[in-house]
Amino acid sequence: MSISEVYSKKLNTPLGVFSQAIKVTDPKELLFVSGLTSRAPSGEVVGVGDVKVQTETILENMKSILEEAGGSLADIVKLTVFIRDMEQFDDIHEVRKRYFSAPLPASSMFEVSRLVDKELLIEIEAIAAIGQSGR
């Protein structure tokens, strides 16, 4: 299995920490990670009022799920991000830079009016191609 970034010079360079597209050839396994929010094991919201802490908590929790499935954050090929305030785009991507390297996953980000708890600022779901060689 291999993964590579697909980049068209006919389009603009992505403005954040993501690729235009990701190509996965013959994935061994696909893992679909449900939307995660910033919660402690007890269920309490972590990082109330701080989108950076919430993003970091989600990515750490996502890392745990991927490891349980035999993968890592490097196996993520697609992220979907739901945020309460698009003005926090730069803060979110500042955190993402610490967790992802090239080839960066494809990504979509949507501003929503509300998440499952009023204290939540962000939710992230993912698709991972587990078992990639050389990554």
Coordinates of N, CA, C and O in Angstrom, one line a residue:
M1 N 0.8 -1.2 0.0 CA 0.0 0.0 0.0 C 0.9 1.2 0.0 O 1.9 1.3 0.6
S2 N 0.4 2.3 -0.7 CA 1.2 3.5 -0.7 C 0.2 4.7 -0.6 O -1.0 4.6 -0.9
I3 N 0.8 5.8 -0.1 CA 0.0 7.0 0.0 C 0.8 8.1 -0.6 O 2.0 8.2 -0.4
S4 N 0.1 9.0 -1.3 CA 0.8 10.2 -1.9 C -0.1 11.3 -2.0 O -1.4 11.2 -2.1
E5 N 0.5 12.5 -2.0 CA -0.3 13.7 -2.2 C -0.6 14.0 -3.6 O 0.3 13.7 -4.5
V6 N -1.8 14.4 -4.0 CA -2.1 14.8 -5.3 C -2.2 16.3 -5.3 O -3.0 16.9 -4.5
Y7 N -1.4 17.0 -6.2 CA -1.4 18.4 -6.2 C -1.5 18.9 -7.6 O -0.8 18.5 -8.5
S8 N -2.5 19.8 -7.8 CA -2.7 20.4 -9.1 C -2.2 21.9 -9.1 O -2.7 22.7 -8.2
K9 N -1.3 22.2 -10.0 CA -0.8 23.6 -10.0 C -1.9 24.6 -10.5 O -1.7 25.8 -10.5
K10 N -3.0 24.0 -11.0 CA -4.1 24.8 -11.5 C -4.9 25.4 -10.3 O -5.8 26.2 -10.5
L11 N -4.7 24.9 -9.1 CA -5.4 25.3 -7.9 C -4.5 26.1 -7.0 O -3.2 25.9 -7.1
N12 N -5.1 26.8 -6.0 CA -4.2 27.5 -5.1 C -3.6 26.5 -4.1 O -4.2 25.4 -3.9
T13 N -2.5 26.9 -3.5 CA -1.9 26.1 -2.4 C -2.9 26.1 -1.2 O -3.4 27.2 -0.8
P14 N -3.1 25.0 -0.5 CA -3.9 25.0 0.7 C -3.5 26.1 1.7 O -2.3 26.3 1.9
L15 N -4.5 26.7 2.3 CA -4.2 27.8 3.3 C -3.9 27.3 4.7 O -3.5 28.0 5.6
G16 N -4.0 26.0 4.9 CA -3.8 25.4 6.3 C -3.0 24.2 6.2 O -2.2 23.9 5.2
V17 N -3.1 23.4 7.2 CA -2.3 22.1 7.4 C -3.1 21.0 6.8 O -3.7 20.2 7.4
F18 N -3.1 20.9 5.4 CA -3.8 19.8 4.7 C -3.3 19.8 3.2 O -2.7 20.8 2.7
S19 N -3.6 18.7 2.5 CA -3.3 18.6 1.1 C -4.6 18.8 0.3 O -5.7 18.6 0.8
Q20 N -4.4 19.1 -1.0 CA -5.5 19.2 -1.9 C -6.2 17.9 -2.0 O -7.4 17.8 -2.0
A21 N -5.4 16.8 -2.1 CA -6.0 15.4 -2.2 C -4.9 14.4 -1.7 O -3.7 14.7 -1.8
I22 N -5.4 13.3 -1.3 CA -4.5 12.2 -0.9 C -4.9 10.9 -1.7 O -6.1 10.6 -1.8
K23 N -3.9 10.2 -2.3 CA -4.2 9.0 -3.0 C -3.7 7.8 -2.2 O -2.5 7.8 -1.8
V24 N -4.5 6.8 -2.0 CA -4.1 5.6 -1.3 C -4.3 4.5 -2.3 O -5.3 4.2 -2.8
T25 N -3.2 3.7 -2.5 CA -3.2 2.6 -3.4 C -3.2 1.3 -2.5 O -2.4 1.1 -1.7
D26 N -4.3 0.5 -2.8 CA -4.4 -0.8 -2.1 C -4.3 -0.7 -0.6 O -3.4 -1.3 0.0
P27 N -5.2 0.0 0.1 CA -5.1 0.1 1.6 C -5.3 -1.3 2.2 O -6.1 -2.1 1.7
K28 N -4.5 -1.6 3.2 CA -4.7 -2.9 3.9 C -6.0 -2.8 4.7 O -6.8 -3.7 4.7
E29 N -6.2 -1.7 5.5 CA -7.4 -1.5 6.3 C -7.8 -0.1 6.3 O -6.9 0.8 6.3
L30 N -9.1 0.2 6.3 CA -9.6 1.6 6.5 C -10.2 1.7 7.9 O -11.0 0.8 8.3
L31 N -10.0 2.7 8.6 CA -10.6 3.0 9.9 C -11.3 4.3 9.8 O -10.8 5.3 9.4
F32 N -12.6 4.3 10.2 CA -13.4 5.5 10.2 C -13.6 5.9 11.6 O -14.3 5.2 12.4
V33 N -13.1 7.0 12.0 CA -13.1 7.5 13.4 C -14.3 8.5 13.5 O -14.3 9.5 12.8
S34 N -15.2 8.2 14.4 CA -16.3 9.1 14.6 C -15.9 10.4 15.1 O -14.7 10.6 15.6
G35 N -16.7 11.4 15.0 CA -16.4 12.7 15.5 C -16.0 12.7 17.0 O -16.8 12.2 17.8
L36 N -14.8 13.2 17.3 CA -14.3 13.3 18.7 C -14.4 14.7 19.1 O -14.1 15.7 18.4
T37 N -14.8 14.9 20.4 CA -14.7 16.2 21.0 C -13.7 16.1 22.2 O -13.2 15.1 22.5
S38 N -13.5 17.3 22.8 CA -12.5 17.4 23.8 C -13.1 17.0 25.2 O -13.6 17.8 25.9
R39 N -12.9 15.7 25.4 CA -13.5 15.1 26.7 C -12.4 14.3 27.4 O -11.6 13.6 26.8
A40 N -12.5 14.4 28.7 CA -11.6 13.5 29.6 C -12.3 12.1 29.6 O -13.5 12.0 29.3
P41 N -11.6 11.1 30.1 CA -12.2 9.8 30.2 C -13.5 9.8 31.1 O -14.4 9.0 30.9
S42 N -13.6 10.8 32.0 CA -14.8 10.9 32.8 C -16.0 11.5 32.1 O -17.1 11.5 32.6
G43 N -15.7 12.0 30.9 CA -16.8 12.7 30.1 C -16.8 14.2 30.2 O -17.6 14.8 29.5
E44 N -16.1 14.7 31.1 CA -16.0 16.2 31.3 C -15.3 16.8 30.1 O -14.3 16.3 29.6
V45 N -15.8 18.0 29.7 CA -15.1 18.8 28.7 C -13.8 19.3 29.2 O -13.6 19.8 30.3
V46 N -12.7 19.1 28.3 CA -11.4 19.6 28.6 C -11.1 20.9 27.8 O -11.5 20.9 26.7
G47 N -10.5 21.9 28.5 CA -10.2 23.1 27.8 C -11.3 24.0 27.5 O -11.4 24.6 26.4
V48 N -12.2 24.2 28.4 CA -13.4 25.1 28.2 C -12.9 26.5 27.8 O -12.0 27.0 28.5
G49 N -13.4 27.0 26.7 CA -13.0 28.3 26.2 C -11.7 28.4 25.5 O -11.3 29.5 25.1
D50 N -10.9 27.3 25.3 CA -9.6 27.3 24.7 C -9.6 26.3 23.5 O -9.4 25.1 23.7
V51 N -9.7 26.8 22.3 CA -9.8 25.9 21.1 C -8.4 25.2 20.9 O -8.4 24.0 20.4
K52 N -7.3 25.7 21.3 CA -6.0 25.0 21.1 C -6.0 23.8 22.0 O -5.6 22.7 21.6
V53 N -6.4 24.0 23.3 CA -6.4 22.8 24.2 C -7.4 21.8 23.7 O -7.1 20.6 23.8
Q54 N -8.6 22.2 23.3 CA -9.5 21.3 22.8 C -9.0 20.5 21.6 O -9.2 19.3 21.5
T55 N -8.4 21.2 20.6 CA -7.8 20.6 19.5 C -6.8 19.5 19.9 O -6.8 18.4 19.4
E56 N -5.9 19.9 20.7 CA -4.8 19.0 21.2 C -5.4 17.8 21.9 O -5.0 16.7 21.6
T57 N -6.4 18.0 22.7 CA -7.1 16.9 23.4 C -7.7 15.9 22.4 O -7.5 14.7 22.5
I58 N -8.4 16.4 21.4 CA -9.0 15.6 20.4 C -8.0 14.8 19.7 O -8.1 13.6 19.5
L59 N -6.9 15.5 19.3 CA -5.8 14.7 18.5 C -5.1 13.7 19.3 O -4.8 12.6 18.8
E60 N -4.9 14.0 20.6 CA -4.4 13.0 21.5 C -5.3 11.8 21.6 O -4.9 10.6 21.6
N61 N -6.6 12.0 21.8 CA -7.6 11.0 21.9 C -7.7 10.2 20.6 O -7.8 8.9 20.6
M62 N -7.6 10.9 19.5 CA -7.6 10.2 18.1 C -6.3 9.3 18.0 O -6.4 8.2 17.5
K63 N -5.2 9.8 18.5 CA -4.0 9.0 18.5 C -4.2 7.7 19.2 O -3.7 6.7 18.8
S64 N -4.8 7.8 20.4 CA -5.1 6.6 21.2 C -6.0 5.6 20.4 O -5.7 4.4 20.5
I65 N -7.0 6.1 19.7 CA -7.9 5.2 19.0 C -7.1 4.5 17.8 O -7.2 3.3 17.6
L66 N -6.3 5.3 17.1 CA -5.5 4.8 16.0 C -4.5 3.7 16.5 O -4.3 2.7 15.9
E67 N -3.8 4.0 17.6 CA -2.9 3.0 18.2 C -3.6 1.7 18.5 O -3.1 0.7 18.3
E68 N -4.8 1.8 19.1 CA -5.6 0.7 19.5 C -5.9 -0.2 18.2 O -6.0 -1.4 18.3
A69 N -6.1 0.5 17.1 CA -6.4 -0.2 15.8 C -5.1 -0.6 15.0 O -5.2 -1.2 13.9
G70 N -3.9 -0.4 15.6 CA -2.7 -0.7 15.0 C -2.1 0.3 14.0 O -1.3 0.0 13.2
G71 N -2.5 1.6 14.2 CA -2.1 2.6 13.3 C -1.5 3.8 14.1 O -1.2 3.7 15.3
S72 N -1.4 4.9 13.4 CA -1.0 6.2 14.0 C -1.6 7.4 13.3 O -2.3 7.2 12.3
L73 N -1.4 8.5 13.8 CA -1.9 9.7 13.2 C -1.4 9.9 11.7 O -2.0 10.5 10.9
A74 N -0.2 9.3 11.4 CA 0.4 9.4 10.1 C -0.5 8.6 9.1 O -0.4 8.8 7.9
D75 N -1.4 7.7 9.6 CA -2.2 6.9 8.7 C -3.5 7.7 8.3 O -4.3 7.2 7.4
I76 N -3.7 8.9 8.9 CA -5.0 9.6 8.6 C -4.8 10.2 7.2 O -3.9 10.8 6.8
V77 N -5.9 9.9 6.3 CA -5.9 10.4 5.0 C -7.0 11.5 4.8 O -6.9 12.3 3.8
K78 N -7.9 11.6 5.7 CA -9.0 12.6 5.6 C -9.5 13.0 7.0 O -9.7 12.2 7.8
L79 N -9.5 14.3 7.2 CA -10.1 14.9 8.4 C -11.3 15.8 8.0 O -11.3 16.4 7.0
T80 N -12.3 15.7 8.9 CA -13.5 16.6 8.8 C -13.6 17.3 10.1 O -13.6 16.7 11.1
V81 N -13.5 18.7 10.1 CA -13.5 19.5 11.3 C -14.7 20.4 11.4 O -15.0 21.1 10.4
F82 N -15.3 20.3 12.5 CA -16.5 21.2 12.8 C -16.1 22.2 13.9 O -15.7 21.7 14.9
I83 N -16.2 23.5 13.6 CA -15.8 24.4 14.6 C -17.0 25.4 14.8 O -17.8 25.7 14.0
R84 N -17.0 26.1 16.0 CA -18.0 27.0 16.3 C -17.7 28.4 15.8 O -18.6 29.3 15.6
D85 N -16.4 28.7 15.5 CA -16.0 30.1 15.1 C -14.8 30.0 14.1 O -13.7 29.6 14.5
M86 N -15.1 30.3 12.9 CA -14.0 30.2 11.8 C -12.9 31.1 12.1 O -11.8 30.9 11.6
E87 N -13.1 32.1 12.9 CA -12.0 33.0 13.3 C -10.8 32.3 14.0 O -9.7 32.8 14.2
Q88 N -11.1 31.0 14.5 CA -10.1 30.2 15.2 C -9.3 29.3 14.3 O -8.6 28.5 14.8
F89 N -9.5 29.5 13.0 CA -8.8 28.6 12.0 C -7.3 28.6 12.3 O -6.7 27.5 12.3
D90 N -6.7 29.7 12.4 CA -5.2 29.8 12.6 C -4.8 29.1 13.9 O -3.8 28.4 13.9
D91 N -5.5 29.2 15.0 CA -5.2 28.6 16.2 C -5.3 27.1 16.1 O -4.4 26.3 16.6
I92 N -6.3 26.6 15.4 CA -6.5 25.1 15.2 C -5.3 24.6 14.3 O -4.7 23.6 14.7
H93 N -5.0 25.3 13.3 CA -3.9 24.8 12.4 C -2.5 24.9 13.1 O -1.6 24.2 12.7
E94 N -2.4 25.9 14.0 CA -1.1 25.9 14.8 C -0.9 24.6 15.5 O 0.2 24.1 15.6
V95 N -2.0 24.1 16.1 CA -1.9 22.8 16.8 C -1.7 21.7 15.8 O -0.9 20.8 16.0
R96 N -2.4 21.7 14.7 CA -2.3 20.6 13.7 C -0.9 20.4 13.2 O -0.5 19.3 12.9
K97 N -0.2 21.5 13.1 CA 1.2 21.5 12.6 C 2.1 20.6 13.5 O 3.0 20.0 13.0
R98 N 1.7 20.5 14.7 CA 2.5 19.6 15.6 C 2.2 18.2 15.5 O 2.9 17.3 16.0
Y99 N 1.1 17.8 14.9 CA 0.6 16.4 14.8 C 0.7 15.8 13.5 O 0.7 14.6 13.4
F100 N 0.8 16.6 12.4 CA 0.8 16.0 11.1 C 2.0 16.5 10.2 O 2.4 17.6 10.4
S101 N 2.5 15.6 9.4 CA 3.6 15.9 8.5 C 3.2 15.4 7.1 O 2.2 14.7 6.9
A102 N 4.0 15.8 6.1 CA 3.7 15.5 4.7 C 3.8 14.0 4.5 O 4.6 13.3 5.1
P103 N 2.9 13.4 3.7 CA 1.9 14.1 3.0 C 0.7 14.4 4.0 O 0.3 13.5 4.7
L104 N 0.3 15.6 4.1 CA -0.8 16.0 5.0 C -2.1 15.4 4.6 O -2.4 15.3 3.4
P105 N -3.0 15.1 5.5 CA -4.3 14.6 5.1 C -5.1 15.6 4.4 O -5.0 16.8 4.6
A106 N -6.0 15.1 3.5 CA -7.0 16.0 3.0 C -7.9 16.4 4.1 O -8.0 15.7 5.1
S107 N -8.6 17.6 4.0 CA -9.4 18.1 5.1 C -10.5 19.0 4.6 O -10.3 19.7 3.6
S108 N -11.6 19.0 5.4 CA -12.6 20.0 5.2 C -12.9 20.6 6.6 O -12.8 19.9 7.6
M109 N -13.3 21.9 6.6 CA -13.6 22.5 7.9 C -14.9 23.3 7.7 O -15.1 24.0 6.7
F110 N -15.8 23.1 8.7 CA -17.1 23.7 8.6 C -17.4 24.5 9.9 O -17.1 24.0 11.0
E111 N -18.0 25.7 9.8 CA -18.4 26.4 11.0 C -19.9 26.0 11.3 O -20.7 26.0 10.3
V112 N -20.1 25.6 12.5 CA -21.5 25.1 12.9 C -22.0 26.0 14.0 O -21.2 26.6 14.8
S113 N -23.3 26.0 14.2 CA -23.9 26.9 15.2 C -23.7 26.3 16.6 O -23.7 27.0 17.6
R114 N -23.7 24.9 16.7 CA -23.6 24.3 18.0 C -23.1 22.9 17.9 O -23.3 22.2 16.9
L115 N -22.4 22.4 18.9 CA -22.0 21.0 19.0 C -22.8 20.4 20.1 O -23.7 21.1 20.7
V116 N -22.5 19.2 20.5 CA -23.3 18.4 21.4 C -23.4 19.1 22.8 O -24.3 18.8 23.6
D117 N -22.4 19.8 23.2 CA -22.3 20.5 24.5 C -21.9 22.0 24.2 O -21.0 22.2 23.4
K118 N -22.5 22.9 24.8 CA -22.2 24.3 24.6 C -20.8 24.7 24.9 O -20.3 25.8 24.4
E119 N -20.1 24.0 25.7 CA -18.7 24.3 26.0 C -17.7 23.8 25.0 O -16.5 24.1 25.0
L120 N -18.2 23.0 24.0 CA -17.3 22.4 23.0 C -17.1 23.4 21.9 O -18.1 24.0 21.4
L121 N -15.9 23.6 21.4 CA -15.6 24.6 20.4 C -15.2 23.9 19.0 O -15.3 24.5 18.0
I122 N -14.9 22.6 19.1 CA -14.4 21.8 17.9 C -14.8 20.4 18.0 O -14.8 19.8 19.1
E123 N -15.0 19.7 16.9 CA -15.2 18.3 16.8 C -14.4 17.9 15.5 O -14.5 18.5 14.5
I124 N -13.8 16.7 15.6 CA -13.0 16.2 14.4 C -13.3 14.8 14.2 O -13.2 14.0 15.2
E125 N -13.5 14.4 12.9 CA -13.7 13.0 12.6 C -12.6 12.7 11.5 O -12.0 13.6 10.9
A126 N -12.3 11.4 11.3 CA -11.2 11.1 10.5 C -11.4 9.7 9.7 O -12.1 8.9 10.2
I127 N -10.7 9.6 8.6 CA -10.5 8.3 7.9 C -9.0 8.0 7.9 O -8.2 8.9 7.5
A128 N -8.7 6.8 8.3 CA -7.3 6.4 8.3 C -7.1 5.2 7.4 O -8.0 4.3 7.4
A129 N -6.0 5.1 6.7 CA -5.6 3.9 5.9 C -4.5 3.2 6.7 O -3.4 3.6 6.7
I130 N -4.9 2.2 7.5 CA -4.0 1.5 8.4 C -3.1 0.5 7.6 O -3.5 -0.1 6.7
G131 N -1.8 0.4 8.0 CA -0.9 -0.5 7.4 C -0.2 0.0 6.2 O 0.2 -0.8 5.4
Q132 N 0.1 1.3 6.2 CA 0.8 1.9 5.1 C 2.3 1.5 5.3 O 2.8 1.7 6.4
S133 N 2.9 1.2 4.2 CA 4.4 0.9 4.3 C 5.2 2.2 4.1 O 4.8 3.0 3.3
G134 N 6.3 2.3 4.8 CA 7.1 3.5 4.6 C 6.6 4.8 5.1 O 7.0 5.8 4.8
R135 N 5.7 4.7 6.0 CA 5.1 5.9 6.6 C 5.0 5.8 8.1 O 4.6 4.9 8.7

